[in-house]
Coordinates of C-alpha atoms and ligand atoms in Angstrom, one line a residue:
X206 CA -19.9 -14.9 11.5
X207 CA -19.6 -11.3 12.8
X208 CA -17.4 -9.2 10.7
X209 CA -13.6 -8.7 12.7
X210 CA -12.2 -6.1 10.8
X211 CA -13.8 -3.4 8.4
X212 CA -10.6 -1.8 6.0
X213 CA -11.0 1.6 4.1
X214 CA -8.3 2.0 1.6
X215 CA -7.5 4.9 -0.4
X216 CA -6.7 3.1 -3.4
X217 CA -7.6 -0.1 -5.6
X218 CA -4.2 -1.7 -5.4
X219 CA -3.6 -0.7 -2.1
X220 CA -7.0 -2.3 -1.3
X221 CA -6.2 -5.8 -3.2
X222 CA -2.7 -5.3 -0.8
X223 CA -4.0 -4.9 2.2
X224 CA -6.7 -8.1 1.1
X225 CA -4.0 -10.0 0.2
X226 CA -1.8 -9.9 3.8
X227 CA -5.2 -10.7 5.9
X228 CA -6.3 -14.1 3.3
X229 CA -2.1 -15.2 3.6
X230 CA -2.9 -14.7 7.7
X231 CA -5.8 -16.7 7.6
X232 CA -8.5 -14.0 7.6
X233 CA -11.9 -15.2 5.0
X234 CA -11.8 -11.6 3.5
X235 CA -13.5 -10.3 0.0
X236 CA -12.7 -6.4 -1.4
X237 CA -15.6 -4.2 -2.7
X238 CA -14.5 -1.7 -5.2
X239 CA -16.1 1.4 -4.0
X240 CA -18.5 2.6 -1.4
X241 CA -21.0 -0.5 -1.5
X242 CA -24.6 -0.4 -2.1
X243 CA -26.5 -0.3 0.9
X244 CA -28.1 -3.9 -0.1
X245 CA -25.0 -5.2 -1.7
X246 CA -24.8 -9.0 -0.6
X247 CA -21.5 -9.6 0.3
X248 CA -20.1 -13.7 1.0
X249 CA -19.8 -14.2 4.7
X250 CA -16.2 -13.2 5.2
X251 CA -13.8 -12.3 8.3
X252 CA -13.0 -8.7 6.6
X253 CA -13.8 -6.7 4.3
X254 CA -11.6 -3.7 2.6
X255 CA -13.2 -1.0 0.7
X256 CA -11.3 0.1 -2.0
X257 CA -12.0 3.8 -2.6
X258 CA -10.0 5.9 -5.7
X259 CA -9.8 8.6 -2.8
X260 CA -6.1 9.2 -2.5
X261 CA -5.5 11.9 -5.1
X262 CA -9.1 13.9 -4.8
X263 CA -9.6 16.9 -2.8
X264 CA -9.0 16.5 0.9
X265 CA -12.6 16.9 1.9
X266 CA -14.0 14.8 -1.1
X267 CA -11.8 11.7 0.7
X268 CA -12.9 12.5 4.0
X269 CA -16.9 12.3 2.8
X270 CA -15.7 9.3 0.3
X271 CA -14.2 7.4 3.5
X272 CA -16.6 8.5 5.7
X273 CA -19.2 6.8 3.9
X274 CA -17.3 3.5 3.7
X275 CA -16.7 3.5 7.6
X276 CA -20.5 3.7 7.8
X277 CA -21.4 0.8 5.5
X278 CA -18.6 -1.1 7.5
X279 CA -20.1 -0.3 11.1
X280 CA -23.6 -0.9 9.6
X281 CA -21.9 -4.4 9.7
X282 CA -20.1 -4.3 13.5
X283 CA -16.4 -4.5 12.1
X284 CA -14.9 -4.9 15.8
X285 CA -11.6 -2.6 14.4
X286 CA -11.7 -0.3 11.8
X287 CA -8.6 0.3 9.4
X288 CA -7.7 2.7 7.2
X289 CA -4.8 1.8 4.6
X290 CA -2.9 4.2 2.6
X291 CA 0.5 3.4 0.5
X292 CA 3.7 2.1 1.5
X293 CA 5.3 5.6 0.5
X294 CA 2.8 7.4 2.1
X295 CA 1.3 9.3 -1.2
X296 CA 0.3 12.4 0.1
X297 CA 0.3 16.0 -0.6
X298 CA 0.8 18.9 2.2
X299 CA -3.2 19.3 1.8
X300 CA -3.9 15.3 2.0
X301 CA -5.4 12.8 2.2
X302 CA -4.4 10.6 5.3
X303 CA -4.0 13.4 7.9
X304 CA -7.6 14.5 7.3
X305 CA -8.9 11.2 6.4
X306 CA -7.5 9.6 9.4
X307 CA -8.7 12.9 11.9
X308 CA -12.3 12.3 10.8
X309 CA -12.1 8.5 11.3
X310 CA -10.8 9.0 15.0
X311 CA -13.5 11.4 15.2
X312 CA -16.8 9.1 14.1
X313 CA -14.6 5.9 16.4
X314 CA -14.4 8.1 19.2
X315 CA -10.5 6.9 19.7
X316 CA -8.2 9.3 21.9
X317 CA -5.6 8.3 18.8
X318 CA -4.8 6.3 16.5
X319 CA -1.0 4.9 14.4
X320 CA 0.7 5.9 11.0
X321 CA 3.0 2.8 9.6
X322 CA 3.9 2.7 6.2
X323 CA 6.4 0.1 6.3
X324 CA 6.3 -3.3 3.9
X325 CA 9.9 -4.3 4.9
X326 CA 9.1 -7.6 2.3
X327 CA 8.9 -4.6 -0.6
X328 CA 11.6 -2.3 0.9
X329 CA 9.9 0.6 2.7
X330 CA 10.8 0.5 5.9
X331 CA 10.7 3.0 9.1
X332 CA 13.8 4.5 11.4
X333 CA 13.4 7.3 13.7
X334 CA 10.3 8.9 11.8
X335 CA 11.9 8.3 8.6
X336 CA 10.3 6.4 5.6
X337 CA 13.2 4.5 3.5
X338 CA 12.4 3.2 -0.2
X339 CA 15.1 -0.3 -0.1
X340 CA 18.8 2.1 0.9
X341 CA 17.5 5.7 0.1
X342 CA 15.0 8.2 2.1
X343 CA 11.4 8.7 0.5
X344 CA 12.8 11.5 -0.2
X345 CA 15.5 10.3 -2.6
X346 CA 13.6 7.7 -4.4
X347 CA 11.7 7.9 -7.4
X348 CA 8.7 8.7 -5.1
X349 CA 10.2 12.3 -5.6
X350 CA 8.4 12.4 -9.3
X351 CA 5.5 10.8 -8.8
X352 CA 3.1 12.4 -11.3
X353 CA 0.4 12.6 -8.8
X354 CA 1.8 12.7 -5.1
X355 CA 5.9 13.5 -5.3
X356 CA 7.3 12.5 -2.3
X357 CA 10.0 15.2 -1.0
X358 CA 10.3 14.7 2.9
X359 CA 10.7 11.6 4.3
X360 CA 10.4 12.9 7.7
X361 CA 6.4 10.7 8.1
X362 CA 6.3 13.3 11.5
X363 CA 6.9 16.1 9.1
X364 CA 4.0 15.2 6.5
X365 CA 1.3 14.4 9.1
X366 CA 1.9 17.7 10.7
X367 CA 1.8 19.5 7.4
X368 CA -1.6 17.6 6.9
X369 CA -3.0 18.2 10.1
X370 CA -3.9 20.1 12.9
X371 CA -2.5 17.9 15.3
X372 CA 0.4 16.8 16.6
X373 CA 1.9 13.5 16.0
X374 CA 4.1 11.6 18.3
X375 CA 7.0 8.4 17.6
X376 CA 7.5 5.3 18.7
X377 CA 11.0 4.2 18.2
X378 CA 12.2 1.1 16.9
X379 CA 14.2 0.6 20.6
X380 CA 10.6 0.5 22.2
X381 CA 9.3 -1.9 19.5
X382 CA 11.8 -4.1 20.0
X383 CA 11.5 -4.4 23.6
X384 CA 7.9 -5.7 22.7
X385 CA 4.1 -5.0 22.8
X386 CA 3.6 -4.1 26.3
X387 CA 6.4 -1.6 26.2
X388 CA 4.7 -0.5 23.2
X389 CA 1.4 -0.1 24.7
X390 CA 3.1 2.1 27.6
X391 CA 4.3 4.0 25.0
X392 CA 0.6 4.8 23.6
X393 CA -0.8 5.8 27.0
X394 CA 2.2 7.8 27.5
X395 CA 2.2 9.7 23.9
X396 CA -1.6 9.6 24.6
X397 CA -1.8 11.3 27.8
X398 CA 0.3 14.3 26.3
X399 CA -2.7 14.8 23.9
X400 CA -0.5 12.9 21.0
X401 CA -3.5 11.1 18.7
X402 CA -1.3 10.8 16.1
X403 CA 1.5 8.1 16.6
X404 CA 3.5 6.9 14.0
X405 CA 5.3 3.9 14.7
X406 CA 9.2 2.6 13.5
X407 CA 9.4 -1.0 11.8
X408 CA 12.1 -2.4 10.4
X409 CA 11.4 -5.7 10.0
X410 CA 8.2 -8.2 9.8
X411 CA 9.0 -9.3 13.3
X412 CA 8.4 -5.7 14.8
X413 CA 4.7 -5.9 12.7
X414 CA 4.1 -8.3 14.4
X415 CA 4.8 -6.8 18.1
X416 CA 2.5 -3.7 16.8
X417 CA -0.2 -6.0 15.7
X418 CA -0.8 -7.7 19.4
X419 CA 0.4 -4.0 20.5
X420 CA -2.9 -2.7 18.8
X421 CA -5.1 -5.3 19.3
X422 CA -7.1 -2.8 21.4
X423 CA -7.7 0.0 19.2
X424 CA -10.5 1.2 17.6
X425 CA -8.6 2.7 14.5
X426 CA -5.5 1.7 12.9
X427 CA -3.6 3.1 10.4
X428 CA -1.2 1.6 7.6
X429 CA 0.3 0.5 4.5
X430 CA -0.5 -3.4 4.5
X431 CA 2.5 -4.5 6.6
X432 CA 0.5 -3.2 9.1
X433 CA -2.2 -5.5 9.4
X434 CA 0.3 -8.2 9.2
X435 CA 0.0 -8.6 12.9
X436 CA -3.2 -8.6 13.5
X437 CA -5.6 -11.4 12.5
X438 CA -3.5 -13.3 15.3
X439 CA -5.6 -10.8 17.6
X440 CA -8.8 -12.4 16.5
X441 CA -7.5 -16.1 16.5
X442 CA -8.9 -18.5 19.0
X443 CA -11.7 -16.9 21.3
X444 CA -11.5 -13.6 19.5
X445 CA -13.9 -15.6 16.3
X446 CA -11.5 -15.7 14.2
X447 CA -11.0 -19.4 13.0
X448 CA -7.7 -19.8 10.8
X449 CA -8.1 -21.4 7.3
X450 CA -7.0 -22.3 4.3
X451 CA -7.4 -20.2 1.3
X452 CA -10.7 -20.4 -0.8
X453 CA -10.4 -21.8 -4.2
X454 CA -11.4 -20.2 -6.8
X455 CA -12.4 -20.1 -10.3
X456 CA -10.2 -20.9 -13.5
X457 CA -11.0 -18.0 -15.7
X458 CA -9.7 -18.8 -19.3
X459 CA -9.8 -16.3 -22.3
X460 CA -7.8 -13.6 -23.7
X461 CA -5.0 -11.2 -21.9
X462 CA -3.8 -8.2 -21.6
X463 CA -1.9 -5.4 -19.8
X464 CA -3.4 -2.1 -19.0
X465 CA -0.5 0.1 -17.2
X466 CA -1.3 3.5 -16.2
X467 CA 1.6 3.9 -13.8
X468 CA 5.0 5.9 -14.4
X469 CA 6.9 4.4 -11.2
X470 CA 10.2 3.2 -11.7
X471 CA 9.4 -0.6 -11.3
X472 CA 6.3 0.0 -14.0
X473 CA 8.9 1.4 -16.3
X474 CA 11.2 -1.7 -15.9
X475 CA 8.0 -3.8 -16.9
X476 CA 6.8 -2.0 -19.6
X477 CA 10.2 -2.3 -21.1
X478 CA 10.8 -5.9 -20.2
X479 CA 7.2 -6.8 -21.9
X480 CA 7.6 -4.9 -24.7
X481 CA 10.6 -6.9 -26.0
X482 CA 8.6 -10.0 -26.9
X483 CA 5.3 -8.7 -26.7
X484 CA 2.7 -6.0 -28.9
X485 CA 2.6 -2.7 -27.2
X486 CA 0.6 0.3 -28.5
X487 CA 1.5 3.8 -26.4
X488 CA -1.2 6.1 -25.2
X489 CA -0.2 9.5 -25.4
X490 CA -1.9 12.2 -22.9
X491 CA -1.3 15.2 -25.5
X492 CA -2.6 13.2 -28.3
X493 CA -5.9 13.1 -26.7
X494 CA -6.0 16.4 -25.6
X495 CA -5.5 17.1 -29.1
X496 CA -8.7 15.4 -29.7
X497 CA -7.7 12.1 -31.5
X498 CA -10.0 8.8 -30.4
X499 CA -6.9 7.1 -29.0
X500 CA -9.1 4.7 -27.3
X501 CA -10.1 3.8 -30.9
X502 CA -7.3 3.5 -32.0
X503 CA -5.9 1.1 -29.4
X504 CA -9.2 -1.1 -29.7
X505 CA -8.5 -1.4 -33.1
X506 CA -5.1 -2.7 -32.6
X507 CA -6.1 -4.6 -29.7
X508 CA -8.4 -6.5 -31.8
X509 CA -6.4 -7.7 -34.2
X510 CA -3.7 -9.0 -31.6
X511 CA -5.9 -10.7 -28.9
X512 CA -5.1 -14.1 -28.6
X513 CA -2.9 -16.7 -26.8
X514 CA -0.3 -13.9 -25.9
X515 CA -1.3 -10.9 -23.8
X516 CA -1.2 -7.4 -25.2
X517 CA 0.0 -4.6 -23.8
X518 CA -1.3 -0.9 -23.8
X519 CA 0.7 1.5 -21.8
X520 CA 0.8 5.4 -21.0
X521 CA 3.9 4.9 -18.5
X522 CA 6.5 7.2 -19.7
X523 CA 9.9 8.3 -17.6
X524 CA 9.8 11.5 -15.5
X525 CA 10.7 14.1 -18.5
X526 CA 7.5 12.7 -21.0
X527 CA 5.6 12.8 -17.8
X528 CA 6.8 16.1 -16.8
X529 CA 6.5 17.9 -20.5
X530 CA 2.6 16.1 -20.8
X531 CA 1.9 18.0 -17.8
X532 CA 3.1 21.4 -18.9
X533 CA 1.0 21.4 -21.5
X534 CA -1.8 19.9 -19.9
X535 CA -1.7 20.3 -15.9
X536 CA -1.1 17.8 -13.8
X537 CA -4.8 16.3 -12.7
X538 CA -5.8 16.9 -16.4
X539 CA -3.4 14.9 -18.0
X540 CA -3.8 11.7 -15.2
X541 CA -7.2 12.1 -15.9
X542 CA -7.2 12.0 -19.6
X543 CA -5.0 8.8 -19.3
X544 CA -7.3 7.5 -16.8
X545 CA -10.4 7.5 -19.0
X546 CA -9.0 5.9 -22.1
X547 CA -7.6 3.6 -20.2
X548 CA -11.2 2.8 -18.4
X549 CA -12.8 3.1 -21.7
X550 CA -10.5 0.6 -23.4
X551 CA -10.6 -1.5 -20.4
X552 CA -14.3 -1.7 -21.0
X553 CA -14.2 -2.5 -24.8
X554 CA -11.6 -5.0 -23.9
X555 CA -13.7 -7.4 -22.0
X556 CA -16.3 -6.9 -24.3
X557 CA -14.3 -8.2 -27.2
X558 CA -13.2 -11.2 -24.9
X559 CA -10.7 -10.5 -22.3
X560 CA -11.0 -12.2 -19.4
X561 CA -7.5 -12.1 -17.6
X562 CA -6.7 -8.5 -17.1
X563 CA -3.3 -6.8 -14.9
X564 CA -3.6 -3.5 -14.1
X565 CA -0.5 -1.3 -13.3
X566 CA -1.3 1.7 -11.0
X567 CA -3.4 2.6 -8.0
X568 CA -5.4 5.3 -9.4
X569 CA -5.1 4.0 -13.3
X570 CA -6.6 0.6 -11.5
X571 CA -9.3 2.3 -10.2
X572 CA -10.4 4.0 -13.3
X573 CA -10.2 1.0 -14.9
X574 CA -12.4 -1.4 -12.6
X575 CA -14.8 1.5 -11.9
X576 CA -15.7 1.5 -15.6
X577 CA -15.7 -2.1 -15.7
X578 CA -18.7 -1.9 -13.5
X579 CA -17.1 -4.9 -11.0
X580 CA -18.1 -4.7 -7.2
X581 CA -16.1 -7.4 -5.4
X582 CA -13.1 -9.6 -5.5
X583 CA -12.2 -12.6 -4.1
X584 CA -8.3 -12.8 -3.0
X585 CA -6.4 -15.6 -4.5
X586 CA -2.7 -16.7 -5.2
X587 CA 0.3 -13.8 -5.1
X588 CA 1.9 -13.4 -8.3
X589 CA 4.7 -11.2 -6.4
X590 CA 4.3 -9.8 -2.5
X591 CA 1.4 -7.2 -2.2
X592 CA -0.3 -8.2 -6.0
X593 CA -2.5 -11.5 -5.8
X594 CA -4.6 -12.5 -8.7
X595 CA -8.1 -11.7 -8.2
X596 CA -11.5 -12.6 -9.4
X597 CA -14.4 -10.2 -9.7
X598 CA -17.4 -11.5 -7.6
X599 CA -20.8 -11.6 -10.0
X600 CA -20.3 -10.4 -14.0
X601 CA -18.5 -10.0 -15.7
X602 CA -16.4 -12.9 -14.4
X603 CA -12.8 -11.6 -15.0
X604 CA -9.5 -12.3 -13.1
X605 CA -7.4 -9.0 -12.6
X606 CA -4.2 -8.0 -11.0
X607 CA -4.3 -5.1 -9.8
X608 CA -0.7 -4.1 -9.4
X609 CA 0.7 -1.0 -7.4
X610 CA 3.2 0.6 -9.2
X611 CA 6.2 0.5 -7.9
X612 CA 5.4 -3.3 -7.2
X613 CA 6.5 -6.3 -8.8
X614 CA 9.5 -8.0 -10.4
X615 CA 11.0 -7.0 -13.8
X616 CA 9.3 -9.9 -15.8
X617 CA 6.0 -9.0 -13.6
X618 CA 3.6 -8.6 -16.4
X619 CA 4.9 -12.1 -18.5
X620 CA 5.0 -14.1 -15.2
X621 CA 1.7 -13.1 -13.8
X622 CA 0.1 -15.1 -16.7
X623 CA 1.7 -18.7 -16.5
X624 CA 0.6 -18.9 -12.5
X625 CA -2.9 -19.5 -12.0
X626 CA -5.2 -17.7 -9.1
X627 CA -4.8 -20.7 -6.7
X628 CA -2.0 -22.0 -4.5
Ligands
LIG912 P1 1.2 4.4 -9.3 O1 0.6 3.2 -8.7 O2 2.5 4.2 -10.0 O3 1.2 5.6 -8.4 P2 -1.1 5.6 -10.5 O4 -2.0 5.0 -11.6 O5 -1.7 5.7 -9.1 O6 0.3 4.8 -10.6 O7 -0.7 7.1 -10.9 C1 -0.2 7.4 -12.1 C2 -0.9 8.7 -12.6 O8 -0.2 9.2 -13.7 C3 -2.3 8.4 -13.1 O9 -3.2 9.4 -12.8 C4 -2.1 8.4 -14.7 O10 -3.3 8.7 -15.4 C5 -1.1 9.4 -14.8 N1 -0.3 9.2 -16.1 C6 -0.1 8.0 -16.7 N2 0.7 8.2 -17.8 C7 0.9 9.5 -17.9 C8 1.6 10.3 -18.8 N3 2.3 9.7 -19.9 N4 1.7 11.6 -18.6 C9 1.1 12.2 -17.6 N5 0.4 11.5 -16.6 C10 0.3 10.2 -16.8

């Protein structure tokens, strides 16, 4: 069957996300972590999302990364192309989605393309330009110390300008609710004023689901994974898409553990919550600047621990350890420090028997499952919305959750392990 819609995503957990919303709508759809090998065999499948670690590189490191992945996807005929980012639109004033998305309208040849953030099922929602996390602006939120990306304007019109040399335009929430052909007038009008960046208001599912049939058209769309929500219903019917039941997949028994990399407020909850009836061990960034084998030293833990209960290991600290690592260290250097013990001890992990693996953190994810050497996942059950268990396509056969960090009930990392990967 021909390939409907072909997903770049500028993160792993975003990725498993935006995977997640097309399999609940009915789309067959299978995630490759990274840009694929050119003779990668991939299970025939409705969509496809690329997950890149893109998000926090330089700006034109993402642009080549994603660039790349758009080509292996059109290699394949993906009728729409879509490029998905976070819900709170992690971003710096240099990048990534304004430049990623300018070069992706660019190879489409689309006049423009849409910006929507909003996953009203998690809280983010869009009014008048502006991104809300649950009651407060973006700019408010936690998002504001983000050890990576801090969030300090929630103005979405605002940050896209900053990012690009273009001007973006708004559709309002009043012309979303008057449906998708006013919606479509909308475009041509924003369009016609040399607008190619639109970003779009949603409060609720039902206006995702106006935009979807509003976008059924374009050539690029851009999103968090609320986004998509609206559009396998495009494809349904005559448009080859036929609606079914989710895949089963594979019990995976063996060992468990938590790797968390991410400092988001909802991470901190979890880490917490976990650590009350569970082993923890702390990685510390300065410790391994200071040259200690803390991997080592957490394998060595680890290994006397694995068993029926899952571990945890955890560098999530609140926004002062964060903030005082980073003095000392710089901000990239310390994330990246964290990153590759994490990957490493990921690694040694499966090696000494863990099979059932949660991730916490976009970029800490992508560390991890890039030095774990998997290239696909299958989608299956959601453990909470936007974080499904999934199961690595080929060896080593693993089920991971790859959970975005500000994602996820309090008990998150406990529950995830007494629900199994299918419905
Ligand atoms: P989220 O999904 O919450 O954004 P990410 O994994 O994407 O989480 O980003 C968190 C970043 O913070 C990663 O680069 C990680 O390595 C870094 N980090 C984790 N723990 C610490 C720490 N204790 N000090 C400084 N940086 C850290």
């Amino acid at each position: 069957m021909a390939l409907l819609l072909g997903c770049v995503a500028d993160d792993f957990t975003g990725a498993t996300d935006l995977a997640s919303t097309l399999v609940k709508a009915g789309m067959r759809t299978v995630q490759l972590l990274g840009v694929p090998r050119r003779e990668l065999v991939v299970p025939d499948c409705d969509a496809i999302v690329i997950a890149l670690k893109s998000r926090s590189n330089a700006a034109e490191e993402a642009v080549m990364m994603s660039l790349a992945a758009l080509d292996w996807l059109r290699e394949k005929g993906a009728r729409q192309y879509y490029f998905k980012y976070c819900s709170t639109f992690d971003s710096t004033d240099k990048g990534n989605i304004g430049p990623v998305a300018d070069a992706m309208i660019d190879v489409l040849g689309a006049d423009f393309t849409v910006f929507n953030p909003a996953f009203p099922t998690n809280k983010r929602t869009v009014f008048k330009g502006h991104l809300f996390v649950g009651d407060e602006l973006l700019s408010d939120s936690g998002m504001r110390n983000h050890p990576l990306t801090p969030m300090t304007d929630s103005s979405l019109v605002r940050v896209l300008e900053r990012q690009s040399r273009f001007k973006s335009g708004l559709v309002e929430f009043a012309t979303i609710e008057r449906g998708a052909a006013a919606v479509r007038e909308a475009f041509e009008r924003l369009s016609k004023q040399g607008i190619r960046h639109i970003i779009l208001d949603s409060v609720t599912d039902e206006h995702l689901i106006t935009l979807g049939e509003a976008c059924a058209d374009l050539k690029l769309i851009t999103g968090g994974s609320g986004m998509a929500m609206g559009l396998p219903a495009n494809f349904a019917g005559s448009g080859g898409l036929e609606i079914g039941d989710m895949q089963p997949l594979p019990a995976v028994t063996g060992s468990t553990a938590v790797l968390s990399g991410s400092c988001s407020l909802a991470t901190q909850g979890q880490v917490d919550y976990m650590r009350q009836n569970h082993d923890a061990f702390q990685v510390d960034p300065v410790a391994i600047a200071k040259g200690r084998d803390v991997a080592g030293e957490a394998l060595d833990w680890a290994r006397t621990r694995l068993g029926e209960k899952p571990i945890l290991i955890y560098s999530t600290a609140d926004a002062n350890q964060v903030g005082a690592a980073q003095e000392q260290l710089g901000r990239e250097h310390a994330g990246a420090l964290v990153e590759e013990t994490l990957g490493k001890v990921a690694k040694e992990l499966v090696t000494i028997g863990v099979r059932r693996l949660i991730v916490a953190g976009g970029e800490t994810a992508g560390a991890v499952v890039s030095s774990l050497g998997v290239e696909g996942l299958n989608i299956g059950r959601e453990i909470d919305p936007g974080v499904p268990w999934t199961f690595s396509i080929g060896e080593p056969n693993l089920a991971l959750a790859l959970k975005s960090g500000n994602f996820g009930t309090p008990d998150f990392f406990v529950k995830a392990f007494s629900v199994d990967g299918n419905t």
